[in-house]
C-alpha cells in the first residue's frame, strides 16, 4: 500500500553570519548550506496495517508525511501510495487519502461542522448515499453528534480534533495519514481518538501511518513501528521485535519487560540502535 524507496529530501538554508557586518553580508551573499531532512529512507506499509512512525523533533517525520500526502516533492528516490505517485498525480491521489495534522484544521472556522462536511462532500465528489453512510458511521464512533451543528470556532480542541478525523474519512480513503492527532488533548479525549482509529481500521481496513510523540498512542494503536533518526531509518518491525532487539543489547541482564517509552528514550539518548 505504501512503498518508500531510497527517499531523500534536501533543503537549502541561507548562510547566516555573526555581527552587524555579517548581517549586511547576508543581504548580498547567495551562499547556503544543505540540510538533509530525509536521507536514503526506505520502508513499506501493507494494506490494513497501522504503522507508528516515530523519531525526535527534526528527525524527518513531518517531511515524510508531506511527501506521502503530495504536499512536497522528494529530492531523490521514489514513493508510491496505493499505486500512485503522490506528488505527480495529486488531483486523483487526494481523493484516495485522508490527512490529519494535529496543529492545523481542514474545517471552515465560521461554518458549523455539518456545513464543513457538506463542503468536503462536494470537493471529494462523494455520492449522496455513500456520504450519508460514512457520516452516520463517523458520527457514532467519534461521538460528534452533540457538536455537529456547532460552528468550528466554538469547539474545544478535543471536539475539533474528532471533527477533523471525521472530515478526513468522509470520502472513505484507502490510506489515512495522522500527524500528531492527539497533541494537546486530555486523557479522556485521547482514548476516544485511539478507540475511533482502531474501529475505523477494523471496519474499513484503512491503512494508517501515525506520527506522534505520545508513545502510548503507538502501543495502543499500531501493529508496526518505524523509527527514524536524522532522516535515516533505524528500526522497522513490530513492538515485540523492538523489545527483543532492545533486551539483547542489555547483554543478558535480567530486567522486567520494558515499556516502549523506556526503550525509545534509551535508544535516542544513548545511541543504542537495535537495528539499522
PDB file of C-alpha atoms in Angstrom:
ATOM      1  CA  UNK A   1       0.000   0.000   0.000  1.00  0.00           C
ATOM      2  CA  UNK A   2       2.811   2.431   0.957  1.00  0.00           C
ATOM      3  CA  UNK A   3       6.242   1.906  -0.588  1.00  0.00           C
ATOM      4  CA  UNK A   4       9.167   4.237   0.060  1.00  0.00           C
ATOM      5  CA  UNK A   5      12.455   3.547  -1.773  1.00  0.00           C
ATOM      6  CA  UNK A   6      15.708   5.426  -1.123  1.00  0.00           C
ATOM      7  CA  UNK A   7      13.846   8.650  -0.396  1.00  0.00           C
ATOM      8  CA  UNK A   8      15.872  11.839   0.129  1.00  0.00           C
ATOM      9  CA  UNK A   9      14.792  15.395   0.795  1.00  0.00           C
ATOM     10  CA  UNK A  10      17.250  18.283   0.937  1.00  0.00           C
ATOM     11  CA  UNK A  11      16.547  21.854   1.970  1.00  0.00           C
ATOM     12  CA  UNK A  12      18.699  24.849   1.071  1.00  0.00           C
ATOM     13  CA  UNK A  13      19.247  27.152   4.036  1.00  0.00           C
ATOM     14  CA  UNK A  14      20.747  30.599   3.553  1.00  0.00           C
ATOM     15  CA  UNK A  15      24.026  31.085   5.384  1.00  0.00           C
ATOM     16  CA  UNK A  16      23.972  33.443   8.353  1.00  0.00           C
ATOM     17  CA  UNK A  17      26.967  35.422   9.580  1.00  0.00           C
ATOM     18  CA  UNK A  18      27.646  36.936  13.002  1.00  0.00           C
ATOM     19  CA  UNK A  19      27.649  40.613  13.854  1.00  0.00           C
ATOM     20  CA  UNK A  20      26.480  43.738  12.047  1.00  0.00           C
ATOM     21  CA  UNK A  21      28.898  43.117   9.195  1.00  0.00           C
ATOM     22  CA  UNK A  22      27.573  39.600   8.912  1.00  0.00           C
ATOM     23  CA  UNK A  23      24.034  40.936   8.636  1.00  0.00           C
ATOM     24  CA  UNK A  24      24.979  43.127   5.665  1.00  0.00           C
ATOM     25  CA  UNK A  25      26.941  40.257   4.160  1.00  0.00           C
ATOM     26  CA  UNK A  26      23.863  38.017   4.411  1.00  0.00           C
ATOM     27  CA  UNK A  27      21.866  40.562   2.410  1.00  0.00           C
ATOM     28  CA  UNK A  28      24.160  40.236  -0.580  1.00  0.00           C
ATOM     29  CA  UNK A  29      25.536  36.712  -0.164  1.00  0.00           C
ATOM     30  CA  UNK A  30      23.901  33.846  -2.047  1.00  0.00           C
ATOM     31  CA  UNK A  31      25.682  31.221  -0.011  1.00  0.00           C
ATOM     32  CA  UNK A  32      23.664  28.411   1.516  1.00  0.00           C
ATOM     33  CA  UNK A  33      24.051  25.177   3.409  1.00  0.00           C
ATOM     34  CA  UNK A  34      22.335  21.924   2.538  1.00  0.00           C
ATOM     35  CA  UNK A  35      20.229  20.192   5.187  1.00  0.00           C
ATOM     36  CA  UNK A  36      19.211  16.579   4.646  1.00  0.00           C
ATOM     37  CA  UNK A  37      15.781  16.179   6.213  1.00  0.00           C
ATOM     38  CA  UNK A  38      15.425  12.626   4.842  1.00  0.00           C
ATOM     39  CA  UNK A  39      18.432  10.511   3.916  1.00  0.00           C
ATOM     40  CA  UNK A  40      18.054   7.293   1.872  1.00  0.00           C
ATOM     41  CA  UNK A  41      14.847   6.239   3.596  1.00  0.00           C
ATOM     42  CA  UNK A  42      13.078   3.001   2.625  1.00  0.00           C
ATOM     43  CA  UNK A  43      10.101   1.197   4.178  1.00  0.00           C
ATOM     44  CA  UNK A  44       6.784  -0.426   3.301  1.00  0.00           C
ATOM     45  CA  UNK A  45       3.373  -0.467   4.974  1.00  0.00           C
ATOM     46  CA  UNK A  46       0.957  -3.186   3.883  1.00  0.00           C
ATOM     47  CA  UNK A  47      -2.744  -2.707   3.255  1.00  0.00           C
ATOM     48  CA  UNK A  48      -4.681  -2.570   6.522  1.00  0.00           C
ATOM     49  CA  UNK A  49      -1.577  -2.107   8.704  1.00  0.00           C
ATOM     50  CA  UNK A  50      -1.399   0.600  11.353  1.00  0.00           C
ATOM     51  CA  UNK A  51       2.187   1.816  11.422  1.00  0.00           C
ATOM     52  CA  UNK A  52       3.674   4.129  14.026  1.00  0.00           C
ATOM     53  CA  UNK A  53       6.305   6.487  12.591  1.00  0.00           C
ATOM     54  CA  UNK A  54       8.423   7.867  15.408  1.00  0.00           C
ATOM     55  CA  UNK A  55      11.529   9.947  15.973  1.00  0.00           C
ATOM     56  CA  UNK A  56      12.828  13.021  17.772  1.00  0.00           C
ATOM     57  CA  UNK A  57      11.902  16.565  16.744  1.00  0.00           C
ATOM     58  CA  UNK A  58      13.583  17.297  13.416  1.00  0.00           C
ATOM     59  CA  UNK A  59      14.045  13.618  12.569  1.00  0.00           C
ATOM     60  CA  UNK A  60      12.109  13.993   9.309  1.00  0.00           C
ATOM     61  CA  UNK A  61       8.673  12.625  10.236  1.00  0.00           C
ATOM     62  CA  UNK A  62       6.540  15.554   9.097  1.00  0.00           C
ATOM     63  CA  UNK A  63       8.625  15.958   5.932  1.00  0.00           C
ATOM     64  CA  UNK A  64       7.928  12.322   5.080  1.00  0.00           C
ATOM     65  CA  UNK A  65       4.192  12.784   5.685  1.00  0.00           C
ATOM     66  CA  UNK A  66       4.150  15.877   3.466  1.00  0.00           C
ATOM     67  CA  UNK A  67       5.829  13.949   0.650  1.00  0.00           C
ATOM     68  CA  UNK A  68       3.486  10.972   1.072  1.00  0.00           C
ATOM     69  CA  UNK A  69       0.442  13.245   1.087  1.00  0.00           C
ATOM     70  CA  UNK A  70       1.585  15.031  -2.080  1.00  0.00           C
ATOM     71  CA  UNK A  71       2.386  18.398  -0.488  1.00  0.00           C
ATOM     72  CA  UNK A  72       6.105  18.139  -1.195  1.00  0.00           C
ATOM     73  CA  UNK A  73       8.317  16.512  -3.820  1.00  0.00           C
ATOM     74  CA  UNK A  74      11.396  14.479  -2.838  1.00  0.00           C
ATOM     75  CA  UNK A  75      14.904  15.421  -3.941  1.00  0.00           C
ATOM     76  CA  UNK A  76      15.690  11.806  -4.819  1.00  0.00           C
ATOM     77  CA  UNK A  77      14.074   8.406  -4.548  1.00  0.00           C
ATOM     78  CA  UNK A  78      10.503   7.365  -5.084  1.00  0.00           C
ATOM     79  CA  UNK A  79       7.376   6.658  -3.064  1.00  0.00           C
ATOM     80  CA  UNK A  80       4.062   5.182  -4.126  1.00  0.00           C
ATOM     81  CA  UNK A  81       0.816   5.057  -2.184  1.00  0.00           C
ATOM     82  CA  UNK A  82      -1.974   2.817  -3.413  1.00  0.00           C
ATOM     83  CA  UNK A  83      -0.092   2.521  -6.715  1.00  0.00           C
ATOM     84  CA  UNK A  84       0.148   6.281  -7.312  1.00  0.00           C
ATOM     85  CA  UNK A  85       2.905   8.880  -7.133  1.00  0.00           C
ATOM     86  CA  UNK A  86       1.561  11.429  -4.601  1.00  0.00           C
ATOM     87  CA  UNK A  87       3.396  14.476  -5.954  1.00  0.00           C
ATOM     88  CA  UNK A  88       2.632  13.796  -9.657  1.00  0.00           C
ATOM     89  CA  UNK A  89      -0.975  12.597  -9.582  1.00  0.00           C
ATOM     90  CA  UNK A  90      -2.168  14.852  -6.812  1.00  0.00           C
ATOM     91  CA  UNK A  91      -5.692  15.660  -8.004  1.00  0.00           C
ATOM     92  CA  UNK A  92      -6.700  11.996  -8.325  1.00  0.00           C
ATOM     93  CA  UNK A  93      -4.476  10.906  -5.467  1.00  0.00           C
ATOM     94  CA  UNK A  94      -6.007  13.170  -2.808  1.00  0.00           C
ATOM     95  CA  UNK A  95      -9.380  11.504  -3.319  1.00  0.00           C
ATOM     96  CA  UNK A  96      -7.816   8.253  -2.069  1.00  0.00           C
ATOM     97  CA  UNK A  97      -6.169   9.510   1.118  1.00  0.00           C
ATOM     98  CA  UNK A  98      -7.121  11.215   4.376  1.00  0.00           C
ATOM     99  CA  UNK A  99      -4.765  13.540   6.249  1.00  0.00           C
ATOM    100  CA  UNK A 100      -4.964  14.958   9.767  1.00  0.00           C
ATOM    101  CA  UNK A 101      -2.374  17.449  11.033  1.00  0.00           C
ATOM    102  CA  UNK A 102      -2.680  17.966  14.777  1.00  0.00           C
ATOM    103  CA  UNK A 103      -1.670  21.629  14.579  1.00  0.00           C
ATOM    104  CA  UNK A 104      -3.966  22.702  11.737  1.00  0.00           C
ATOM    105  CA  UNK A 105      -7.557  22.106  10.703  1.00  0.00           C
ATOM    106  CA  UNK A 106      -9.247  21.360   7.383  1.00  0.00           C
ATOM    107  CA  UNK A 107     -12.577  22.651   8.699  1.00  0.00           C
ATOM    108  CA  UNK A 108     -14.017  26.108   7.967  1.00  0.00           C
ATOM    109  CA  UNK A 109     -13.697  28.324  11.032  1.00  0.00           C
ATOM    110  CA  UNK A 110     -17.046  30.140  10.774  1.00  0.00           C
ATOM    111  CA  UNK A 111     -19.143  27.233   9.500  1.00  0.00           C
ATOM    112  CA  UNK A 112     -20.892  24.602  11.605  1.00  0.00           C
ATOM    113  CA  UNK A 113     -19.266  21.175  11.500  1.00  0.00           C
ATOM    114  CA  UNK A 114     -22.208  19.907   9.422  1.00  0.00           C
ATOM    115  CA  UNK A 115     -21.641  22.554   6.726  1.00  0.00           C
ATOM    116  CA  UNK A 116     -17.905  21.868   6.623  1.00  0.00           C
ATOM    117  CA  UNK A 117     -18.702  18.221   5.974  1.00  0.00           C
ATOM    118  CA  UNK A 118     -21.126  19.176   3.186  1.00  0.00           C
ATOM    119  CA  UNK A 119     -18.457  21.316   1.526  1.00  0.00           C
ATOM    120  CA  UNK A 120     -15.979  18.426   1.717  1.00  0.00           C
ATOM    121  CA  UNK A 121     -18.566  16.117   0.162  1.00  0.00           C
ATOM    122  CA  UNK A 122     -18.650  18.396  -2.885  1.00  0.00           C
ATOM    123  CA  UNK A 123     -14.866  18.756  -3.022  1.00  0.00           C
ATOM    124  CA  UNK A 124     -14.314  14.986  -2.937  1.00  0.00           C
ATOM    125  CA  UNK A 125     -17.384  14.325  -5.121  1.00  0.00           C
ATOM    126  CA  UNK A 126     -18.767  11.724  -2.726  1.00  0.00           C
ATOM    127  CA  UNK A 127     -22.128  10.254  -3.868  1.00  0.00           C
ATOM    128  CA  UNK A 128     -25.020  11.139  -1.546  1.00  0.00           C
ATOM    129  CA  UNK A 129     -25.713   7.575  -0.397  1.00  0.00           C
ATOM    130  CA  UNK A 130     -22.044   6.835   0.346  1.00  0.00           C
ATOM    131  CA  UNK A 131     -21.639  10.175   2.111  1.00  0.00           C
ATOM    132  CA  UNK A 132     -24.650   9.571   4.377  1.00  0.00           C
ATOM    133  CA  UNK A 133     -23.460   6.057   5.259  1.00  0.00           C
ATOM    134  CA  UNK A 134     -19.943   7.289   6.063  1.00  0.00           C
ATOM    135  CA  UNK A 135     -21.306  10.264   8.007  1.00  0.00           C
ATOM    136  CA  UNK A 136     -23.565   8.087  10.169  1.00  0.00           C
ATOM    137  CA  UNK A 137     -20.682   5.715  10.917  1.00  0.00           C
ATOM    138  CA  UNK A 138     -18.256   8.527  11.827  1.00  0.00           C
ATOM    139  CA  UNK A 139     -20.753  10.473  13.964  1.00  0.00           C
ATOM    140  CA  UNK A 140     -21.320   7.332  16.005  1.00  0.00           C
ATOM    141  CA  UNK A 141     -17.743   6.147  16.552  1.00  0.00           C
ATOM    142  CA  UNK A 142     -16.331   9.652  17.101  1.00  0.00           C
ATOM    143  CA  UNK A 143     -19.237  10.791  19.274  1.00  0.00           C
ATOM    144  CA  UNK A 144     -19.688  14.124  17.487  1.00  0.00           C
ATOM    145  CA  UNK A 145     -23.491  14.374  17.464  1.00  0.00           C
ATOM    146  CA  UNK A 146     -23.510  16.816  20.394  1.00  0.00           C
ATOM    147  CA  UNK A 147     -21.495  19.437  18.476  1.00  0.00           C
ATOM    148  CA  UNK A 148     -22.434  18.528  14.890  1.00  0.00           C
ATOM    149  CA  UNK A 149     -24.304  21.819  14.372  1.00  0.00           C
ATOM    150  CA  UNK A 150     -21.804  23.965  16.303  1.00  0.00           C
ATOM    151  CA  UNK A 151     -19.526  26.447  14.462  1.00  0.00           C
ATOM    152  CA  UNK A 152     -15.940  25.226  14.364  1.00  0.00           C
ATOM    153  CA  UNK A 153     -14.711  28.362  16.155  1.00  0.00           C
ATOM    154  CA  UNK A 154     -16.732  27.337  19.236  1.00  0.00           C
ATOM    155  CA  UNK A 155     -15.349  23.812  19.501  1.00  0.00           C
ATOM    156  CA  UNK A 156     -12.900  22.668  22.150  1.00  0.00           C
ATOM    157  CA  UNK A 157      -9.565  21.275  20.958  1.00  0.00           C
ATOM    158  CA  UNK A 158     -10.741  17.709  21.510  1.00  0.00           C
ATOM    159  CA  UNK A 159     -14.009  18.275  19.646  1.00  0.00           C
ATOM    160  CA  UNK A 160     -12.187  19.915  16.750  1.00  0.00           C
ATOM    161  CA  UNK A 161      -9.769  17.001  16.502  1.00  0.00           C
ATOM    162  CA  UNK A 162     -12.609  14.477  16.396  1.00  0.00           C
ATOM    163  CA  UNK A 163     -14.349  16.542  13.726  1.00  0.00           C
ATOM    164  CA  UNK A 164     -11.108  16.754  11.736  1.00  0.00           C
ATOM    165  CA  UNK A 165     -10.669  12.994  11.917  1.00  0.00           C
ATOM    166  CA  UNK A 166     -14.234  12.524  10.664  1.00  0.00           C
ATOM    167  CA  UNK A 167     -13.608  15.049   7.868  1.00  0.00           C
ATOM    168  CA  UNK A 168     -10.577  13.079   6.704  1.00  0.00           C
ATOM    169  CA  UNK A 169     -12.660   9.891   6.422  1.00  0.00           C
ATOM    170  CA  UNK A 170     -15.840  11.188   4.729  1.00  0.00           C
ATOM    171  CA  UNK A 171     -14.681  10.051   1.277  1.00  0.00           C
ATOM    172  CA  UNK A 172     -13.658   6.598   2.548  1.00  0.00           C
ATOM    173  CA  UNK A 173      -9.919   6.881   1.784  1.00  0.00           C
ATOM    174  CA  UNK A 174      -7.691   3.825   1.411  1.00  0.00           C
ATOM    175  CA  UNK A 175      -4.879   5.436   3.450  1.00  0.00           C
ATOM    176  CA  UNK A 176      -5.009   7.718   6.486  1.00  0.00           C
ATOM    177  CA  UNK A 177      -2.018   9.886   7.455  1.00  0.00           C
ATOM    178  CA  UNK A 178      -2.127  11.143  11.042  1.00  0.00           C
ATOM    179  CA  UNK A 179       0.468  13.708  12.138  1.00  0.00           C
ATOM    180  CA  UNK A 180       0.240  14.259  15.909  1.00  0.00           C
ATOM    181  CA  UNK A 181      -3.549  13.689  16.109  1.00  0.00           C
ATOM    182  CA  UNK A 182      -3.615  13.689  19.934  1.00  0.00           C
ATOM    183  CA  UNK A 183      -1.340  16.683  20.551  1.00  0.00           C
ATOM    184  CA  UNK A 184      -2.570  18.812  23.448  1.00  0.00           C
ATOM    185  CA  UNK A 185      -5.554  16.574  24.226  1.00  0.00           C
ATOM    186  CA  UNK A 186      -6.571  15.353  27.677  1.00  0.00           C
ATOM    187  CA  UNK A 187      -6.535  11.678  28.662  1.00  0.00           C
ATOM    188  CA  UNK A 188     -10.248  11.062  28.003  1.00  0.00           C
ATOM    189  CA  UNK A 189     -10.257  12.592  24.524  1.00  0.00           C
ATOM    190  CA  UNK A 190      -7.014  10.806  23.622  1.00  0.00           C
ATOM    191  CA  UNK A 191      -8.684   7.497  24.467  1.00  0.00           C
ATOM    192  CA  UNK A 192     -11.692   8.391  22.295  1.00  0.00           C
ATOM    193  CA  UNK A 193      -9.402   9.219  19.355  1.00  0.00           C
ATOM    194  CA  UNK A 194      -7.408   5.999  19.779  1.00  0.00           C
ATOM    195  CA  UNK A 195     -10.545   3.898  20.023  1.00  0.00           C
ATOM    196  CA  UNK A 196     -12.017   5.565  16.935  1.00  0.00           C
ATOM    197  CA  UNK A 197      -8.866   4.986  14.862  1.00  0.00           C
ATOM    198  CA  UNK A 198      -8.876   1.288  15.790  1.00  0.00           C
ATOM    199  CA  UNK A 199     -12.571   0.959  14.911  1.00  0.00           C
ATOM    200  CA  UNK A 200     -12.082   2.731  11.589  1.00  0.00           C
ATOM    201  CA  UNK A 201      -9.226   0.379  10.734  1.00  0.00           C
ATOM    202  CA  UNK A 202     -11.230  -2.684  11.767  1.00  0.00           C
ATOM    203  CA  UNK A 203     -14.393  -1.719   9.883  1.00  0.00           C
ATOM    204  CA  UNK A 204     -12.850  -0.284   6.704  1.00  0.00           C
ATOM    205  CA  UNK A 205      -9.369  -1.915   6.582  1.00  0.00           C
ATOM    206  CA  UNK A 206      -7.913   1.563   6.149  1.00  0.00           C
ATOM    207  CA  UNK A 207      -4.113   1.699   6.167  1.00  0.00           C
ATOM    208  CA  UNK A 208      -2.846   4.111   8.858  1.00  0.00           C
ATOM    209  CA  UNK A 209       0.518   5.869   9.182  1.00  0.00           C
ATOM    210  CA  UNK A 210       0.719   7.664  12.531  1.00  0.00           C
ATOM    211  CA  UNK A 211       3.352  10.089  13.778  1.00  0.00           C
ATOM    212  CA  UNK A 212       3.254  11.071  17.427  1.00  0.00           C
ATOM    213  CA  UNK A 213       5.405  11.877  20.451  1.00  0.00           C
ATOM    214  CA  UNK A 214       2.896  10.150  22.717  1.00  0.00           C
ATOM    215  CA  UNK A 215       4.189   6.580  22.721  1.00  0.00           C
ATOM    216  CA  UNK A 216       1.005   5.360  24.375  1.00  0.00           C
ATOM    217  CA  UNK A 217      -0.656   6.101  21.020  1.00  0.00           C
ATOM    218  CA  UNK A 218       1.829   3.760  19.344  1.00  0.00           C
ATOM    219  CA  UNK A 219       1.398   0.964  21.893  1.00  0.00           C
ATOM    220  CA  UNK A 220      -2.403   1.088  21.790  1.00  0.00           C
ATOM    221  CA  UNK A 221      -2.945   1.610  18.068  1.00  0.00           C
ATOM    222  CA  UNK A 222      -0.061   0.325  15.966  1.00  0.00           C
ATOM    223  CA  UNK A 223       0.978  -3.154  14.902  1.00  0.00           C
ATOM    224  CA  UNK A 224       4.133  -1.896  13.178  1.00  0.00           C
ATOM    225  CA  UNK A 225       6.824   0.583  14.245  1.00  0.00           C
ATOM    226  CA  UNK A 226       9.198   2.561  12.037  1.00  0.00           C
ATOM    227  CA  UNK A 227      11.850   4.606  13.853  1.00  0.00           C
ATOM    228  CA  UNK A 228      13.972   7.266  12.199  1.00  0.00           C
ATOM    229  CA  UNK A 229      16.836   9.434  13.383  1.00  0.00           C
ATOM    230  CA  UNK A 230      18.303  12.346  11.419  1.00  0.00           C
ATOM    231  CA  UNK A 231      16.347  11.287   8.354  1.00  0.00           C
ATOM    232  CA  UNK A 232      17.504   7.659   8.425  1.00  0.00           C
ATOM    233  CA  UNK A 233      15.596   4.543   9.376  1.00  0.00           C
ATOM    234  CA  UNK A 234      16.947   2.828  12.495  1.00  0.00           C
ATOM    235  CA  UNK A 235      14.208   0.254  13.124  1.00  0.00           C
ATOM    236  CA  UNK A 236      11.360  -1.354  11.196  1.00  0.00           C
ATOM    237  CA  UNK A 237       9.258  -4.091  12.801  1.00  0.00           C
ATOM    238  CA  UNK A 238       6.610  -4.755  15.444  1.00  0.00           C
ATOM    239  CA  UNK A 239       6.715  -3.915  19.150  1.00  0.00           C
ATOM    240  CA  UNK A 240       7.774  -7.403  20.236  1.00  0.00           C
ATOM    241  CA  UNK A 241      10.688  -7.351  17.786  1.00  0.00           C
ATOM    242  CA  UNK A 242      11.795  -3.969  19.128  1.00  0.00           C
ATOM    243  CA  UNK A 243      11.634  -5.215  22.727  1.00  0.00           C
ATOM    244  CA  UNK A 244      13.565  -8.373  21.840  1.00  0.00           C
ATOM    245  CA  UNK A 245      16.233  -6.413  19.959  1.00  0.00           C
ATOM    246  CA  UNK A 246      16.484  -3.979  22.850  1.00  0.00           C
ATOM    247  CA  UNK A 247      16.839  -6.652  25.538  1.00  0.00           C
ATOM    248  CA  UNK A 248      19.592  -8.350  23.516  1.00  0.00           C
ATOM    249  CA  UNK A 249      21.606  -5.112  23.714  1.00  0.00           C
ATOM    250  CA  UNK A 250      21.430  -5.448  27.514  1.00  0.00           C
ATOM    251  CA  UNK A 251      23.807  -8.439  27.277  1.00  0.00           C
ATOM    252  CA  UNK A 252      21.596 -10.873  29.138  1.00  0.00           C
ATOM    253  CA  UNK A 253      20.865  -8.609  32.086  1.00  0.00           C
ATOM    254  CA  UNK A 254      17.563  -9.650  33.676  1.00  0.00           C
ATOM    255  CA  UNK A 255      15.059  -6.846  33.636  1.00  0.00           C
ATOM    256  CA  UNK A 256      11.292  -6.663  33.704  1.00  0.00           C
ATOM    257  CA  UNK A 257       9.592  -6.239  30.349  1.00  0.00           C
ATOM    258  CA  UNK A 258      10.401  -2.649  29.328  1.00  0.00           C
ATOM    259  CA  UNK A 259       7.809  -0.115  28.225  1.00  0.00           C
ATOM    260  CA  UNK A 260       8.066   1.402  24.778  1.00  0.00           C
ATOM    261  CA  UNK A 261       8.809   4.817  26.281  1.00  0.00           C
ATOM    262  CA  UNK A 262      11.815   3.387  28.165  1.00  0.00           C
ATOM    263  CA  UNK A 263      13.140   1.662  25.059  1.00  0.00           C
ATOM    264  CA  UNK A 264      12.837   4.699  22.800  1.00  0.00           C
ATOM    265  CA  UNK A 265      14.350   7.031  25.404  1.00  0.00           C
ATOM    266  CA  UNK A 266      17.442   4.857  25.809  1.00  0.00           C
ATOM    267  CA  UNK A 267      17.846   4.308  22.081  1.00  0.00           C
ATOM    268  CA  UNK A 268      17.914   8.024  21.326  1.00  0.00           C
ATOM    269  CA  UNK A 269      19.763   9.216  24.426  1.00  0.00           C
ATOM    270  CA  UNK A 270      22.478   6.574  24.453  1.00  0.00           C
ATOM    271  CA  UNK A 271      22.534   5.693  20.754  1.00  0.00           C
ATOM    272  CA  UNK A 272      21.700   2.035  21.419  1.00  0.00           C
ATOM    273  CA  UNK A 273      20.231   1.440  17.975  1.00  0.00           C
ATOM    274  CA  UNK A 274      18.771  -2.086  17.797  1.00  0.00           C
ATOM    275  CA  UNK A 275      18.735  -2.347  14.017  1.00  0.00           C
ATOM    276  CA  UNK A 276      19.894  -0.267  11.056  1.00  0.00           C
TER     277      UNK A 276
END
